[in-house]
CSV table of C-alpha atoms and ligand atoms in Angstrom, one decimal:
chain,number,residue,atom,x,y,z
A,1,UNK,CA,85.3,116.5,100.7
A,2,UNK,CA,87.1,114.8,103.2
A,3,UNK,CA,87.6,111.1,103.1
A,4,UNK,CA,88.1,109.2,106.4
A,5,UNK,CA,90.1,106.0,107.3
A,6,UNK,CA,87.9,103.1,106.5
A,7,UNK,CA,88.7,100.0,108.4
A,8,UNK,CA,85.6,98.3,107.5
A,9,UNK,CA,85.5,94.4,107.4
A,10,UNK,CA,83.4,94.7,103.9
A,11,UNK,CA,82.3,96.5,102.0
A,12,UNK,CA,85.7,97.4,102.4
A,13,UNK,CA,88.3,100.6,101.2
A,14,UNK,CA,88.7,100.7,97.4
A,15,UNK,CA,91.7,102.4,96.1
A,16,UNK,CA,91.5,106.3,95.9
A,17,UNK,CA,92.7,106.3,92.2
A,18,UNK,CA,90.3,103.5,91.3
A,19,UNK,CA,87.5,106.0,92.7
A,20,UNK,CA,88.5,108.8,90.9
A,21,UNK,CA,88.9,107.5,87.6
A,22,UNK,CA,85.5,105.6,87.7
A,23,UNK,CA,84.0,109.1,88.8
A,24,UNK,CA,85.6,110.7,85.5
A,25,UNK,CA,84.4,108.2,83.4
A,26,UNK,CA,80.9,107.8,85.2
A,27,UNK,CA,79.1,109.5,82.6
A,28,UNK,CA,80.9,109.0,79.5
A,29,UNK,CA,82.8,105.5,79.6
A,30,UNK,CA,85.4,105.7,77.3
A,31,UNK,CA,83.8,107.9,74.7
A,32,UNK,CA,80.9,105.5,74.0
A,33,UNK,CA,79.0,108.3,75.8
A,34,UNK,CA,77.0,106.4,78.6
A,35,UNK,CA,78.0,105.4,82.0
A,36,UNK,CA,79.3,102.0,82.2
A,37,UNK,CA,75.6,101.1,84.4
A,38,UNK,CA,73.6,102.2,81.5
A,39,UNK,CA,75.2,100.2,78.6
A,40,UNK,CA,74.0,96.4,77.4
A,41,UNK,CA,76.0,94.0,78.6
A,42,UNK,CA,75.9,92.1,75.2
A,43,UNK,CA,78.1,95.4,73.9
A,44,UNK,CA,81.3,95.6,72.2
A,45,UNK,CA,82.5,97.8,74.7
A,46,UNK,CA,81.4,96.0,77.8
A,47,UNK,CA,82.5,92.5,76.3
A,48,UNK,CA,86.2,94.5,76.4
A,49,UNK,CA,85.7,95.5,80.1
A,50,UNK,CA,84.6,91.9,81.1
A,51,UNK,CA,87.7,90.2,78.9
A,52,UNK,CA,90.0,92.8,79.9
A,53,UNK,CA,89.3,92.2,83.7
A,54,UNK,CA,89.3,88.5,83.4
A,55,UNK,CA,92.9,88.6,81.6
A,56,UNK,CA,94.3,90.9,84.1
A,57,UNK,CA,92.9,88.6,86.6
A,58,UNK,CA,94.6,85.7,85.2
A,59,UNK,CA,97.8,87.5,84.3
A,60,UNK,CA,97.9,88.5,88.5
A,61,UNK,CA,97.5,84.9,89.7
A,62,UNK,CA,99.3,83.2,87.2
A,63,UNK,CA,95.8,81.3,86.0
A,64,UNK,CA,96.1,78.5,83.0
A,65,UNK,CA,94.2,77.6,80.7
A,66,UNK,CA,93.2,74.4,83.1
A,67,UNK,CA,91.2,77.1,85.2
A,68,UNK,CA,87.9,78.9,84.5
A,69,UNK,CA,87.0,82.5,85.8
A,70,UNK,CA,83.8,83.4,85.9
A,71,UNK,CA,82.2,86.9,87.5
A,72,UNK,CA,79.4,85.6,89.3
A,73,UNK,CA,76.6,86.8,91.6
A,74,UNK,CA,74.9,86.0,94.9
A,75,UNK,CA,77.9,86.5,97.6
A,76,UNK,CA,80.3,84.0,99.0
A,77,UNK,CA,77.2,82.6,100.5
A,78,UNK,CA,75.9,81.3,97.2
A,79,UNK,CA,78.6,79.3,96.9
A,80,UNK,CA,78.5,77.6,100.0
A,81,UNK,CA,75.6,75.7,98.2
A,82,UNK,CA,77.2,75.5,94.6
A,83,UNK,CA,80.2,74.1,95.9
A,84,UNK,CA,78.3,71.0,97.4
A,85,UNK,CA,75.4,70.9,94.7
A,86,UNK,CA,78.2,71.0,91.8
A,87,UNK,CA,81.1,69.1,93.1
A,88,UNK,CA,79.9,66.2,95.3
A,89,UNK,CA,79.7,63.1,93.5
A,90,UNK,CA,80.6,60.9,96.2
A,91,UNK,CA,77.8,63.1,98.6
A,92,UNK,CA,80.6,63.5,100.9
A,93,UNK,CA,83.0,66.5,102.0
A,94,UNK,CA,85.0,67.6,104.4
A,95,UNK,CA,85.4,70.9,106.3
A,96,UNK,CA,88.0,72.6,107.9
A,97,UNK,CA,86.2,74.5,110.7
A,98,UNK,CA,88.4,77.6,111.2
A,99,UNK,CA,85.4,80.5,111.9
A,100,UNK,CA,82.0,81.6,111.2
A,101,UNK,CA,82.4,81.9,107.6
A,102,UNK,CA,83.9,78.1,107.3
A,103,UNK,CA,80.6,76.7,109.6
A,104,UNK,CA,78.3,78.5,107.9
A,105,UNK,CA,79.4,76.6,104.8
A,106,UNK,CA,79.7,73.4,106.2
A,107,UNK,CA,76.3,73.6,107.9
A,108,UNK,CA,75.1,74.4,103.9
A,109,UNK,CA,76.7,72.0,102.6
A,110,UNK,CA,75.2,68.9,105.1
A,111,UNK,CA,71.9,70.0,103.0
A,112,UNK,CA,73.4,68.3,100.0
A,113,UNK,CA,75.0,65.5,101.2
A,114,UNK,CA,77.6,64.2,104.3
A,115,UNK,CA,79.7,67.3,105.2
A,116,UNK,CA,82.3,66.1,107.7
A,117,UNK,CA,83.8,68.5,109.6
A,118,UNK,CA,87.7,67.1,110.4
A,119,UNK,CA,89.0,69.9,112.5
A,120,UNK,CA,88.0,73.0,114.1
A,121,UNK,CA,89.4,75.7,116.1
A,122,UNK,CA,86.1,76.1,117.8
A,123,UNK,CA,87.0,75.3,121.5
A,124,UNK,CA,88.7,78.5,121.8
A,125,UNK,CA,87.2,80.5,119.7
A,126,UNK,CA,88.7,80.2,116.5
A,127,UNK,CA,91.9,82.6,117.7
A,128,UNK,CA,94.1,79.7,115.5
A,129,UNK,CA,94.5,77.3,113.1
A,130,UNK,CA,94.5,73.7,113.8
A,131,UNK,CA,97.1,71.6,112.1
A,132,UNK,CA,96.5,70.1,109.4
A,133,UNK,CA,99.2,67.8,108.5
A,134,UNK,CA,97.8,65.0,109.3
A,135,UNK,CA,93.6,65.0,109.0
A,136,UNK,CA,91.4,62.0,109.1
A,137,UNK,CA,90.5,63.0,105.2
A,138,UNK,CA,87.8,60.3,103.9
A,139,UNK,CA,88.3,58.1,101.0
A,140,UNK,CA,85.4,59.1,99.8
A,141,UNK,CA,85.5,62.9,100.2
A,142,UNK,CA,85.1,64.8,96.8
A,143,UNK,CA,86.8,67.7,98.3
A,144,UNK,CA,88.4,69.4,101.5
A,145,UNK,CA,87.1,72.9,102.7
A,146,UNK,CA,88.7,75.7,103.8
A,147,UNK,CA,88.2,79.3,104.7
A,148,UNK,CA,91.5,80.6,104.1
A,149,UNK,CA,91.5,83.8,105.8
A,150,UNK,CA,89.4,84.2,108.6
A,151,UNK,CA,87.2,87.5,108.1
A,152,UNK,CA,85.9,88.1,111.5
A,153,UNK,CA,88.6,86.1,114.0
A,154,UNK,CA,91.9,87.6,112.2
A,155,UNK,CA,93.4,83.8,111.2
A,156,UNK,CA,94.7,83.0,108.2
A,157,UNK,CA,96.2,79.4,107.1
A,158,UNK,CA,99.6,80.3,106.7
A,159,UNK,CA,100.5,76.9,105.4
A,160,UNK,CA,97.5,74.8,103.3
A,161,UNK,CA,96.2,71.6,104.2
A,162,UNK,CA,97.2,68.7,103.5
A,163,UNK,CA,93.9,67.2,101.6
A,164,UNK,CA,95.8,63.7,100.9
A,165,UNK,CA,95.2,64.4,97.3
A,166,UNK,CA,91.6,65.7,97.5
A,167,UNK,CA,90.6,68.7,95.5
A,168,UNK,CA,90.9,71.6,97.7
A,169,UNK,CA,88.1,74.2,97.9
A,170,UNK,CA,89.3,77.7,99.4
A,171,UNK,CA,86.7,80.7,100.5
A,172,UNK,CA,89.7,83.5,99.7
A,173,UNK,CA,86.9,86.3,100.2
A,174,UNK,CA,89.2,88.5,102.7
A,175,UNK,CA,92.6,87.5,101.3
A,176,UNK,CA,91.5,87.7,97.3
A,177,UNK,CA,94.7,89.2,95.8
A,178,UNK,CA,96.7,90.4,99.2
A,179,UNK,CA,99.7,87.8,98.3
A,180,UNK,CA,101.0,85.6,95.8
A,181,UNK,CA,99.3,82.1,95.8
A,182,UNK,CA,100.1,78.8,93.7
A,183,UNK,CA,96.4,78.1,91.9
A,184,UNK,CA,97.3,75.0,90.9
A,185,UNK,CA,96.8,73.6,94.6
A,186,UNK,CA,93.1,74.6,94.3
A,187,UNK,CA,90.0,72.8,93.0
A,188,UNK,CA,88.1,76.0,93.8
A,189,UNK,CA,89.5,79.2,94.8
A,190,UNK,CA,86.7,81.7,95.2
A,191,UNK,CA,85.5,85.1,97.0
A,192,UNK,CA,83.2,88.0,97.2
A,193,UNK,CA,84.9,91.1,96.0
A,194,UNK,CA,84.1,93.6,98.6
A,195,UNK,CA,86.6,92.7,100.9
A,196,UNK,CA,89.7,93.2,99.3
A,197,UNK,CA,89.0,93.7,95.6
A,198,UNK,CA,85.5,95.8,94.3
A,199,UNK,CA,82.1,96.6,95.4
A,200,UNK,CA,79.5,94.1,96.9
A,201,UNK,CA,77.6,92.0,93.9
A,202,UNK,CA,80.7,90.2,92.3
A,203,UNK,CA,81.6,86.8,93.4
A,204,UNK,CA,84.6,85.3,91.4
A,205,UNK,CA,85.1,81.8,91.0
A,206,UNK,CA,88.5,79.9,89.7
A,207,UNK,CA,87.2,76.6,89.0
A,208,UNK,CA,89.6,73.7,87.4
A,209,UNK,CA,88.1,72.6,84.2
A,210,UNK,CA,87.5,68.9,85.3
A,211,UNK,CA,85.1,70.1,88.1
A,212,UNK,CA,82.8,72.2,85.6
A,213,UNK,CA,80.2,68.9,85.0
A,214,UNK,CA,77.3,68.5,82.5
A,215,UNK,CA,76.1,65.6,84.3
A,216,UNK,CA,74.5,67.1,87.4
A,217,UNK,CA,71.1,66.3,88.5
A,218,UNK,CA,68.4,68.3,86.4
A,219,UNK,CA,67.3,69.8,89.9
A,220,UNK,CA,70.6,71.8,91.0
A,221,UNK,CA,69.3,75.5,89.4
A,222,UNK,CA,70.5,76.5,86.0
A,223,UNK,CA,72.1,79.5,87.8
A,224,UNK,CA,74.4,77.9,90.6
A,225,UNK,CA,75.6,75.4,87.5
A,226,UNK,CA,79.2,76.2,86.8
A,227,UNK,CA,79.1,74.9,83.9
A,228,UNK,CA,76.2,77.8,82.6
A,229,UNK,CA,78.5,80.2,83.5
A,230,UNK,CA,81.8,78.9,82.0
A,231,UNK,CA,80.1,77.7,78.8
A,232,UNK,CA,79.0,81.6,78.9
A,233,UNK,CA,82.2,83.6,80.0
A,234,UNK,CA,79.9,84.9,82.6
A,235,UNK,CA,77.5,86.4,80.7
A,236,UNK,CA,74.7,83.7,80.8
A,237,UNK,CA,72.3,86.4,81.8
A,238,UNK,CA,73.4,89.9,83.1
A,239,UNK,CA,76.4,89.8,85.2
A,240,UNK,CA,77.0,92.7,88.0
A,241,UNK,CA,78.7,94.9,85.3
A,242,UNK,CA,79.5,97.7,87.0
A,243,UNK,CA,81.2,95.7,89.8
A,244,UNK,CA,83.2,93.8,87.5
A,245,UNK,CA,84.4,96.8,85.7
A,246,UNK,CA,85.3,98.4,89.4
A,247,UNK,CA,87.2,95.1,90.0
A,248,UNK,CA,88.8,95.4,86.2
A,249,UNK,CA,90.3,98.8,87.6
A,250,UNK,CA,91.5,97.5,90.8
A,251,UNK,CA,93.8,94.6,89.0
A,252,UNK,CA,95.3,97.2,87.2
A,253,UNK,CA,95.6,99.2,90.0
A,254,UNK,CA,97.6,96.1,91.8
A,255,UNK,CA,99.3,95.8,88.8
A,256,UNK,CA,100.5,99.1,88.5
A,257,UNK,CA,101.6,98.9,92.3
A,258,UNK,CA,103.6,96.3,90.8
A,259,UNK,CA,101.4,92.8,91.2
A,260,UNK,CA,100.7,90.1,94.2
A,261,UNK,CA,104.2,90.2,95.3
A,262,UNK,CA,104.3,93.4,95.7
A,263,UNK,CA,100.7,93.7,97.3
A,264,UNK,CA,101.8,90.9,100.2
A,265,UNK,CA,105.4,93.6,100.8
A,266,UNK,CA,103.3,96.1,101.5
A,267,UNK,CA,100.7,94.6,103.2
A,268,UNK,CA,103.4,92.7,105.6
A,269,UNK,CA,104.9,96.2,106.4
A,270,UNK,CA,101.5,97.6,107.3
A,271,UNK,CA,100.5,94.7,109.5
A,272,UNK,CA,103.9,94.6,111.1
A,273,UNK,CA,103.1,98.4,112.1
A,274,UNK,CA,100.2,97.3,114.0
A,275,UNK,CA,101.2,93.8,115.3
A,276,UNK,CA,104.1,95.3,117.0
A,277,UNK,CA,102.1,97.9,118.4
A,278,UNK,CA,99.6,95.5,120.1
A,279,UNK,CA,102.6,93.4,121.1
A,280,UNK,CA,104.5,96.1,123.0
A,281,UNK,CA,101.2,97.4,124.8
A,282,UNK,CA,100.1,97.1,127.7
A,283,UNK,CA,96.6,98.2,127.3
A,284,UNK,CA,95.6,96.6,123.9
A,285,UNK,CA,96.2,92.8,123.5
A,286,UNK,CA,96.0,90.6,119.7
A,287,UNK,CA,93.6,88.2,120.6
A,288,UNK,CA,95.1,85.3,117.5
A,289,UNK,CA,98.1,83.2,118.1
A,290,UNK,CA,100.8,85.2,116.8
A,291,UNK,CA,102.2,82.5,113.7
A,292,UNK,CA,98.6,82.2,112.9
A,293,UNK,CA,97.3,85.7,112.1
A,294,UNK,CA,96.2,87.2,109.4
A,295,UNK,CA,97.8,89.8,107.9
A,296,UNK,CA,94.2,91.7,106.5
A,297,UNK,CA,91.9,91.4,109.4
A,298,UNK,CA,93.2,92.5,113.1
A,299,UNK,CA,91.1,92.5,116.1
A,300,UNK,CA,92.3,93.6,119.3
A,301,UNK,CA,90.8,94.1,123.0
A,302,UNK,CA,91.3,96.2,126.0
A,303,UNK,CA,89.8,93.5,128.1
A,304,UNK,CA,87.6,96.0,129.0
A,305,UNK,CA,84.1,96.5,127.4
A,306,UNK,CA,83.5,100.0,128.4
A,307,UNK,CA,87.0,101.0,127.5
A,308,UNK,CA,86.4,99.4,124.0
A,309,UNK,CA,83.7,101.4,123.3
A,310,UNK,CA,85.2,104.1,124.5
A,311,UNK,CA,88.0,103.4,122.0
A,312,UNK,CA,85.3,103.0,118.8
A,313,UNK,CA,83.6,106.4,119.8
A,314,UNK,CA,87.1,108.5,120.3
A,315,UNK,CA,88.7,106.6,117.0
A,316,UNK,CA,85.7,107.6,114.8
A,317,UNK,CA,85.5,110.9,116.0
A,318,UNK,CA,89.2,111.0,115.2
A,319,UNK,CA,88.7,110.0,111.4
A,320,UNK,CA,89.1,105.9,111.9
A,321,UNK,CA,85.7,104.4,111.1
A,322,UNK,CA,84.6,101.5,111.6
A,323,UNK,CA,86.9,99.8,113.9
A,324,UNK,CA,84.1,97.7,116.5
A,325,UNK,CA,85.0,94.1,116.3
A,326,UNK,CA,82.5,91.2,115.5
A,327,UNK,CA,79.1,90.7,117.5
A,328,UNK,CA,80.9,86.9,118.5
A,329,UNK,CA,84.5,88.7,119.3
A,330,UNK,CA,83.6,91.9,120.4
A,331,UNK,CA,86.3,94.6,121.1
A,332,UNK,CA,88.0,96.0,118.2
A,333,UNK,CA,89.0,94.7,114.4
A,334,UNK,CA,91.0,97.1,112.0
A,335,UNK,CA,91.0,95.2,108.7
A,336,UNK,CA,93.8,96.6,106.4
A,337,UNK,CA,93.2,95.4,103.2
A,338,UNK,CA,95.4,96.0,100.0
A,339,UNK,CA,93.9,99.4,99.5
A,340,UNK,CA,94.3,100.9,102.8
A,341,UNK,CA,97.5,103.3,102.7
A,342,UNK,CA,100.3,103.0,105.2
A,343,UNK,CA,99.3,106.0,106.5
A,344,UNK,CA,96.3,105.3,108.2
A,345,UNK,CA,97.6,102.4,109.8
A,346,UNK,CA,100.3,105.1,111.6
A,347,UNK,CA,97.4,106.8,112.4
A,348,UNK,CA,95.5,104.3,113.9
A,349,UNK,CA,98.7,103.2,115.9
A,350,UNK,CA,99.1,106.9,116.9
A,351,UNK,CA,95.9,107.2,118.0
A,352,UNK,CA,96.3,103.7,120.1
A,353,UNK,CA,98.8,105.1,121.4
A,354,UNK,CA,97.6,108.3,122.8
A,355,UNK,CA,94.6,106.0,124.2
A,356,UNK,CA,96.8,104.2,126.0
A,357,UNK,CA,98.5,107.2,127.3
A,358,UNK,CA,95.0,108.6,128.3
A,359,UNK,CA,93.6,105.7,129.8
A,360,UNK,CA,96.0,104.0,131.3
B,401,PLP,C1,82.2,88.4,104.1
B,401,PLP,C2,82.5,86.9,103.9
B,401,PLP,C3,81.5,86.0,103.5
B,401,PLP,C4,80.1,86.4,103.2
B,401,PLP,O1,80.1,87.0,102.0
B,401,PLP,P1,78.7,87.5,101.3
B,401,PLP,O2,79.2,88.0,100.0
B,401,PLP,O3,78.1,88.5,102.2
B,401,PLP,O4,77.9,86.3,101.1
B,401,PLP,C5,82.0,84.7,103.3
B,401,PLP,N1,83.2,84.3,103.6
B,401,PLP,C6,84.2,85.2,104.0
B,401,PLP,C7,85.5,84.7,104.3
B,401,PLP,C8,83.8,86.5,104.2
B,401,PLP,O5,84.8,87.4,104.6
């Protein structure tokens, strides 16, 4: 077996430990004698994996008893719909356009009602955050939108709008659990879990109590109504129980790593490894304005679209996969999330650098 450097956007690196012990226990969880995908969901011993995950979840954060958790399905895209369909009373929102992710929500949303969008970083192509001190919020918007980290562009709001006292609603998909954050400036704080936290199929959702509603329209399905799912703990029907029992491992693992604090140390010292790299080269170039990037998600370019590729083939023949950039960005993207070891950072810098050396 040899396991390679996986820089992957998402599905993303899981940490090794998490792996192995999920592989022990794959056919015998626990002594209950079945693998974790074979047992009812309705079980003792799965009701313990699902309440253990959500506690350690809320024990990470710092999440009251104001907030709801719930382990849902259908991606980060789902909820560009839920969001709209469950928290627009008014009809009208408005969206921070910071990247793909952000528009593709906003365009979703303008299905359901008046989705404004109040800034963008479009114009050159989302390489930074606009500031948002001082936005044109409506009276009447039910909530502000952000993407907080920008998956595919390598931004990240280093410094959260300023909604004017509007519920904020944050698409954390690629930052989920990378730092410490303050949940009590969020409405909505939600994100797929392969990025930074489990395997594709979870979608968790921190939803402040007030904004769960049993007075929606009839027509919004029973399934994208928070409320099902919080009146349910999030097992309204079957959840995605093995991914929420990968994601149960990988709090712990955080925890035992020492928690969020911890997690944003080491993720600093990785990304400073590469950041200072790109900033002393003179073949590779950051393409994000420095005090806006993101400390998960990197992209990079030669300036040079042969050399790039060039740079993708030699890289994964060198044991660092996956490092082409976006279709829209093109170049390069390493994205280091909170389970990829210091290590292959060095070695992706190491190899950078004998590129460089090689081609200059
Ligand atoms: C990957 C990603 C999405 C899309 O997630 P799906 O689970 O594929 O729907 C949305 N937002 C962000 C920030 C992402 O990184």
């Amino acid at each position: 077996m040899s396991r390679v450097y996986n820089f992957s956007a998402g599905p993303a690196v899981l940490p090794e430990e998490v792996l192995r012990e999920a592989a022990d226990e794959m056919l015998d969880y626990n002594g209950s004698g079945m693998s974790v995908m074979e047992m009812s969901h309705r079980s003792k011993v799965y009701d313990d994996i699902i309440k253990t995950a959500e506690a350690d979840l809320r024990d990470l954060i710092g999440i009251s008893d104001d907030y709801e958790v719930l382990f849902l399905q259908g991606g980060a895209w789902t909820q560009f719909a839920a969001v709209p369909m469950n928290l627009m009373r008014n009809g009208v929102a408005d969206y921070i356009v910071t990247g793909q992710w952000a528009k593709k929500a906003w365009q979703e949303a303008q299905k359901y009602g008046k989705a404004v969008k109040i800034a963008s970083s479009e114009d050159e192509t989302f390489s930074y955050i606009p500031d948002c001190s001082d936005l044109p919020i409506d009276d009447d918007a039910d909530y502000v939108y952000i993407c907080e980290n920008n998956t595919i562009y390598g931004t990240k709001f280093h410094k959260l709008p300023n909604t004017k006292g509007k519920t904020l609603v944050a698409d954390v998909s690629s930052c989920f659990l990378s730092e410490p954050v303050d949940i009590n400036n969020y409405g909505i704080m939600y994100g797929g879990v392969q990025k930074n936290i489990g395997p594709a199929g979870v979608v968790i959702v921190i939803i402040r109590k007030d904004l769960i509603r049993d007075d929606l329209d009839e027509k919004v399905p029973t399934m994208l109504q928070y409320k099902t799912h919080a009146d349910a703990r999030s097992l309204f029907n079957t959840p995605p129980a093995y991914g929420i029992y990968i994601c149960g491992k990988v709090f712990k693992w955080i925890k035992k790593q020492g928690g969020l604090a911890q997690m944003k140390a080491r993720n600093e010292e990785k990304a400073k490894i590469l950041y200072d790299f790109l900033d002393s080269s003179e073949l590779f170039k950051g393409t994000v304005r420095k005090e806006d990037r993101s400390l998960m998600n990197v992209p990079f370019v030669t300036g040079n679209d042969e050399l790039d590729a060039k740079f993708v083939a030699e890289s994964k023949a060198a044991g660092l996969e996956n490092l082409k950039g976006h279709r829209t960005v093109g170049g390069m993207r390493a994205s280091i999330y909170n389970a990829m070891p210091k290590a292959g950072v060095e070695k992706l810098v190491e190899f950078m650098s004998d590129f460089e050396a090689k081609n200059k």
